[in-house]
Amino acid sequence: GPPVASLTRICLIDSSNWLWNVRKGGSRPAPARQNIHLMEYNPPNTRERIAARRQRRQMRPPPSDGSQAQPGPRQTLRDWLLNGRLVSAILLVVSLVALGYVLFSPQLSIRNVQVAGNNALSTAEVTALADVLGRSIWFVHPAVVTERLMSVAYVEHAEVQVLLPDSATIQIVERRPEVRWLAGGVQYLVDGTGKVLGTAQEPAEPSVLVIVDNSNLQLQPSDRLDPDALNLARTLALRLPDELGFTPAQIGWDIGLGVYTRSTAGQTIVFGQSEELDRKLAVLNYLLADGTTFTYLDLRSSTPYYQNTAAPANGGAGQGANSP
């Protein structure tokens, strides 16, 4: 027969014979061999049965009506609390709101612009060129603003910084051509403040600005010249060619006229001082664009005037004074 280790033998006794003997008062007879039935029993493999049952459940097709059991709102909320989904959703919403506030809040937009180092350009002009007012500080790129400022002819270097919460600082270094002051046939070296450093020992290079002084003053080292005249002369040397396409043949200074320029055609244009320079340049630009003929133009007054004293080609008299 099969091994004992692999089988469990169960003896089944014929119950009818046993009950009959008990009722008769006899002793319990030994079970007859033919009344004993042997059954072989294999112990179940519980893990395999559970796995097979799960597999059958997963392979079972859904109900024909398509309905599936869904958890209720309370159960769903409880599950979200337990697995952390609700907390994650709340944190996500809070983060998005905070990010939107940081990016687009008016409190973090540039409202103050500080400009330093500008002379030829006004603070309003530098601010307009920078174009940062009202913009979010996160969307202002200093390198881009710097490149835009340095595209102007008279800006040699610019540095832009953005400061929390709503400020920007712009440091300008304007181009300052080397200046020499020509008086009495002598060229004098002059610094940016108008201080005379001494006489020049070599002729001026083409890039050097030479201001012609008709007063024939005798200058000494450490003497001071009009700083406004120096600044205006530098500004005109830069802005006239760049903005008006007009390159002066000479820039001079006169004690009665102030700063003036002369063109290659012999035109004299008097600017005087640096005040209202934008208005003066606008009038000159209008006359040049209109093709107006003049030999002398005085822009110092609020009502500038010009005159043409050159003899016309037909030999007639020249024109008198006019206002543009």
XYZ file of C-alpha atoms in Angstrom:
324
model
C 0.000 0.000 0.000
C 1.007 3.748 -0.051
C 3.476 5.028 2.537
C 2.133 5.905 5.949
C 3.870 9.296 5.952
C 1.890 10.500 2.967
C -1.544 9.128 3.922
C -3.916 9.433 6.815
C -5.895 6.320 7.426
C -9.421 6.774 8.754
C -11.363 3.813 9.961
C -15.043 3.945 9.353
C -16.992 1.449 11.451
C -20.290 0.091 10.377
C -22.529 2.030 12.691
C -25.472 -0.292 12.325
C -23.593 -3.349 13.703
C -22.128 -1.406 16.530
C -25.455 0.041 17.649
C -27.066 -3.405 17.478
C -24.409 -4.919 19.745
C -24.770 -2.100 22.254
C -28.527 -2.573 22.468
C -28.077 -6.275 23.051
C -25.830 -5.583 25.948
C -22.844 -7.160 24.431
C -19.435 -5.777 24.441
C -18.160 -3.695 21.641
C -17.022 -6.169 19.082
C -13.776 -5.765 17.311
C -14.406 -4.225 14.005
C -14.432 -6.698 11.241
C -11.925 -6.181 8.544
C -14.580 -6.010 5.860
C -16.389 -3.204 7.772
C -13.301 -0.969 7.768
C -12.927 1.360 4.875
C -9.688 3.149 4.191
C -9.673 6.678 2.719
C -6.641 8.377 1.452
C -6.477 12.168 2.285
C -4.032 14.718 0.956
C -3.420 17.836 3.123
C -4.586 20.987 1.210
C -2.091 23.612 -0.055
C -3.823 26.702 1.357
C -1.586 29.352 -0.233
C -1.969 27.977 -3.720
C -5.739 27.731 -3.310
C -6.025 31.371 -2.150
C -3.826 32.545 -5.039
C -5.902 30.569 -7.543
C -9.116 32.014 -6.084
C -7.784 35.584 -6.437
C -6.715 34.934 -9.988
C -10.160 33.605 -10.892
C -11.770 36.666 -9.285
C -9.567 39.027 -11.298
C -10.332 37.176 -14.525
C -14.045 37.254 -13.862
C -15.792 39.527 -16.429
C -17.591 42.653 -15.146
C -21.365 42.669 -14.796
C -23.296 42.880 -18.049
C -24.940 46.164 -17.038
C -21.504 47.834 -16.664
C -22.098 48.928 -13.048
C -19.197 48.780 -10.619
C -19.207 49.379 -6.919
C -17.842 52.822 -6.040
C -16.835 54.011 -2.557
C -18.877 56.805 -1.037
C -17.617 60.364 -0.443
C -16.833 59.730 3.200
C -14.893 56.597 2.412
C -13.010 58.388 -0.357
C -12.178 61.300 1.972
C -11.015 58.859 4.623
C -8.835 57.029 2.121
C -7.317 60.334 0.929
C -6.542 61.323 4.521
C -4.912 57.993 5.215
C -2.783 57.857 2.083
C -1.846 61.588 2.132
C -3.533 62.598 -1.109
C -5.680 65.280 0.528
C -2.682 66.911 2.206
C -0.759 66.837 -1.076
C -3.658 68.452 -2.942
C -3.943 71.244 -0.362
C -0.200 71.900 -0.514
C -0.343 72.029 -4.320
C -3.138 74.624 -4.325
C -1.361 76.747 -1.716
C 1.891 76.577 -3.687
C 0.198 77.665 -6.922
C -1.487 80.615 -5.205
C 1.808 81.675 -3.599
C 3.641 81.375 -6.916
C 1.038 83.504 -8.699
C 1.316 86.174 -6.006
C 5.121 86.231 -6.208
C 5.154 86.481 -10.006
C 2.371 88.993 -10.601
C 1.922 90.960 -7.388
C 2.138 94.763 -7.821
C 4.179 94.817 -4.624
C 6.963 92.992 -6.505
C 6.923 95.189 -9.604
C 9.576 97.845 -10.235
C 8.276 101.233 -9.129
C 11.530 103.032 -8.296
C 14.446 103.531 -10.715
C 17.627 105.231 -9.549
C 20.060 106.480 -12.207
C 23.636 107.551 -11.535
C 26.549 108.702 -13.677
C 24.442 110.229 -16.453
C 25.225 113.659 -17.825
C 24.426 113.890 -21.518
C 21.330 111.764 -20.940
C 18.695 112.887 -18.490
C 17.342 110.562 -15.825
C 13.990 110.427 -17.622
C 15.714 109.415 -20.870
C 17.696 106.646 -19.182
C 14.561 105.378 -17.437
C 12.649 105.343 -20.706
C 15.478 103.494 -22.464
C 15.675 100.905 -19.678
C 11.906 100.248 -19.943
C 11.613 98.488 -16.579
C 8.980 100.542 -14.764
C 5.906 98.498 -13.877
C 7.493 95.197 -14.809
C 7.747 92.264 -12.409
C 11.222 91.983 -10.961
C 11.281 88.309 -11.958
C 10.884 89.195 -15.650
C 13.546 91.938 -15.787
C 16.855 90.646 -17.144
C 19.715 93.037 -16.275
C 21.833 91.794 -19.185
C 19.080 92.640 -21.687
C 18.534 96.098 -20.169
C 22.281 96.746 -20.190
C 22.529 95.814 -23.860
C 19.645 98.154 -24.682
C 21.305 101.060 -22.853
C 24.687 100.482 -24.470
C 23.116 100.666 -27.921
C 23.020 104.460 -27.383
C 26.037 106.152 -28.909
C 27.054 108.138 -25.827
C 26.835 105.272 -23.314
C 30.171 103.526 -22.868
C 29.170 101.219 -20.005
C 26.019 100.451 -18.055
C 25.272 98.290 -15.045
C 21.746 97.338 -13.981
C 20.715 95.804 -10.664
C 17.259 94.723 -9.513
C 16.562 95.031 -5.807
C 13.708 93.543 -3.814
C 10.952 94.396 -3.488
C 10.387 97.076 -6.175
C 13.577 98.940 -7.138
C 16.207 99.029 -9.865
C 19.505 100.890 -9.989
C 21.239 101.922 -13.225
C 24.855 103.040 -13.255
C 25.854 104.858 -16.454
C 29.361 105.607 -17.723
C 29.074 108.001 -20.636
C 31.628 108.294 -23.369
C 33.813 111.279 -22.613
C 36.000 112.196 -25.549
C 39.353 113.583 -24.612
C 38.974 117.330 -24.597
C 41.488 119.983 -25.499
C 40.858 123.692 -25.153
C 42.377 125.779 -27.961
C 43.040 129.362 -26.841
C 45.565 131.789 -28.276
C 46.910 129.124 -30.606
C 47.793 126.814 -27.695
C 46.048 123.524 -26.917
C 45.459 122.862 -23.232
C 44.702 119.490 -21.664
C 41.455 119.615 -19.641
C 39.901 117.006 -17.324
C 36.212 116.238 -16.890
C 35.685 118.887 -14.212
C 37.085 121.719 -16.360
C 40.460 121.846 -14.642
C 43.386 122.814 -16.866
C 46.143 120.198 -16.562
C 48.738 121.808 -18.760
C 49.670 122.396 -22.395
C 49.541 119.579 -24.935
C 52.910 118.489 -26.280
C 51.598 116.540 -29.283
C 48.975 117.278 -31.944
C 45.477 116.055 -31.186
C 44.282 112.764 -32.631
C 41.178 112.820 -34.868
C 39.084 111.354 -32.038
C 40.028 114.165 -29.647
C 37.499 116.955 -29.175
C 39.119 120.364 -29.559
C 37.052 123.325 -28.344
C 38.033 126.553 -30.015
C 38.092 129.583 -27.707
C 38.079 132.932 -29.528
C 38.804 134.961 -26.412
C 42.562 134.262 -26.664
C 42.824 133.797 -22.897
C 46.167 132.810 -21.428
C 45.498 129.755 -19.283
C 47.609 128.330 -16.488
C 47.587 124.837 -14.918
C 44.823 124.422 -12.306
C 42.699 127.129 -13.935
C 39.013 126.266 -14.150
C 36.909 126.384 -17.309
C 33.130 126.437 -17.545
C 32.052 122.815 -16.792
C 28.692 123.393 -18.494
C 30.476 124.376 -21.708
C 32.627 121.247 -21.560
C 29.648 118.961 -20.961
C 27.587 120.609 -23.710
C 30.477 120.344 -26.181
C 30.890 116.634 -25.398
C 27.167 116.037 -25.730
C 26.953 117.798 -29.077
C 29.939 115.856 -30.383
C 28.063 112.640 -29.628
C 24.420 113.451 -30.295
C 24.617 115.551 -33.467
C 26.103 112.791 -35.667
C 24.039 110.042 -34.052
C 20.605 111.680 -33.903
C 20.667 114.314 -36.645
C 23.282 112.958 -39.008
C 25.089 116.295 -38.695
C 28.845 116.228 -38.089
C 30.154 119.659 -37.045
C 33.428 120.787 -38.495
C 34.179 122.791 -35.349
C 32.840 123.219 -31.830
C 33.737 126.491 -30.179
C 33.062 128.685 -27.191
C 32.623 132.435 -27.004
C 32.254 134.519 -23.888
C 29.163 136.227 -25.316
C 27.567 133.363 -27.279
C 28.471 130.326 -25.238
C 28.897 127.054 -27.138
C 28.420 127.087 -30.901
C 29.175 124.819 -33.844
C 30.258 125.419 -37.412
C 29.399 123.156 -40.320
C 31.572 122.332 -43.304
C 29.373 124.737 -45.313
C 30.233 127.633 -42.986
C 26.954 127.629 -41.013
C 27.156 128.886 -37.447
C 24.720 127.330 -34.950
C 24.624 128.853 -31.473
C 23.490 126.618 -28.583
C 24.605 128.813 -25.677
C 24.239 126.590 -22.589
C 22.988 123.063 -22.025
C 19.509 124.048 -20.828
C 16.602 122.973 -23.090
C 19.000 121.053 -25.290
C 16.296 118.679 -26.550
C 14.218 121.613 -27.809
C 17.233 123.123 -29.557
C 18.085 119.847 -31.254
C 14.476 119.424 -32.379
C 14.497 122.883 -34.047
C 17.799 122.174 -35.776
C 16.586 118.794 -36.945
C 13.434 120.371 -38.409
C 15.418 122.983 -40.368
C 17.879 120.424 -41.691
C 15.113 118.022 -42.728
C 13.184 120.870 -44.381
C 16.207 121.958 -46.369
C 16.098 125.494 -45.001
C 19.065 127.585 -46.108
C 20.808 129.597 -43.403
C 24.238 130.806 -42.479
C 23.492 131.730 -38.873
C 21.088 130.046 -36.446
C 20.600 131.139 -32.849
C 18.837 128.518 -30.698
C 19.257 130.208 -27.315
C 15.895 131.953 -27.289
C 12.530 130.234 -26.865
C 11.769 131.741 -30.310
C 14.965 130.904 -32.198
C 15.779 132.723 -35.404
C 18.039 132.219 -38.356
C 19.395 134.311 -41.228
C 21.050 133.695 -44.538
C 23.681 136.298 -45.397
C 25.210 134.392 -48.293
C 24.736 136.043 -51.693
C 22.287 134.101 -53.904
C 23.424 132.633 -57.200
C 21.672 135.388 -59.269
C 23.537 138.105 -57.418
C 20.513 139.314 -55.426
C 20.609 140.374 -51.816
C 20.732 137.845 -49.043
C 17.765 137.000 -46.810
C 17.172 138.733 -43.532
C 16.414 137.201 -40.143
C 13.614 134.673 -39.831
C 12.018 132.550 -37.154
C 11.373 128.848 -37.837
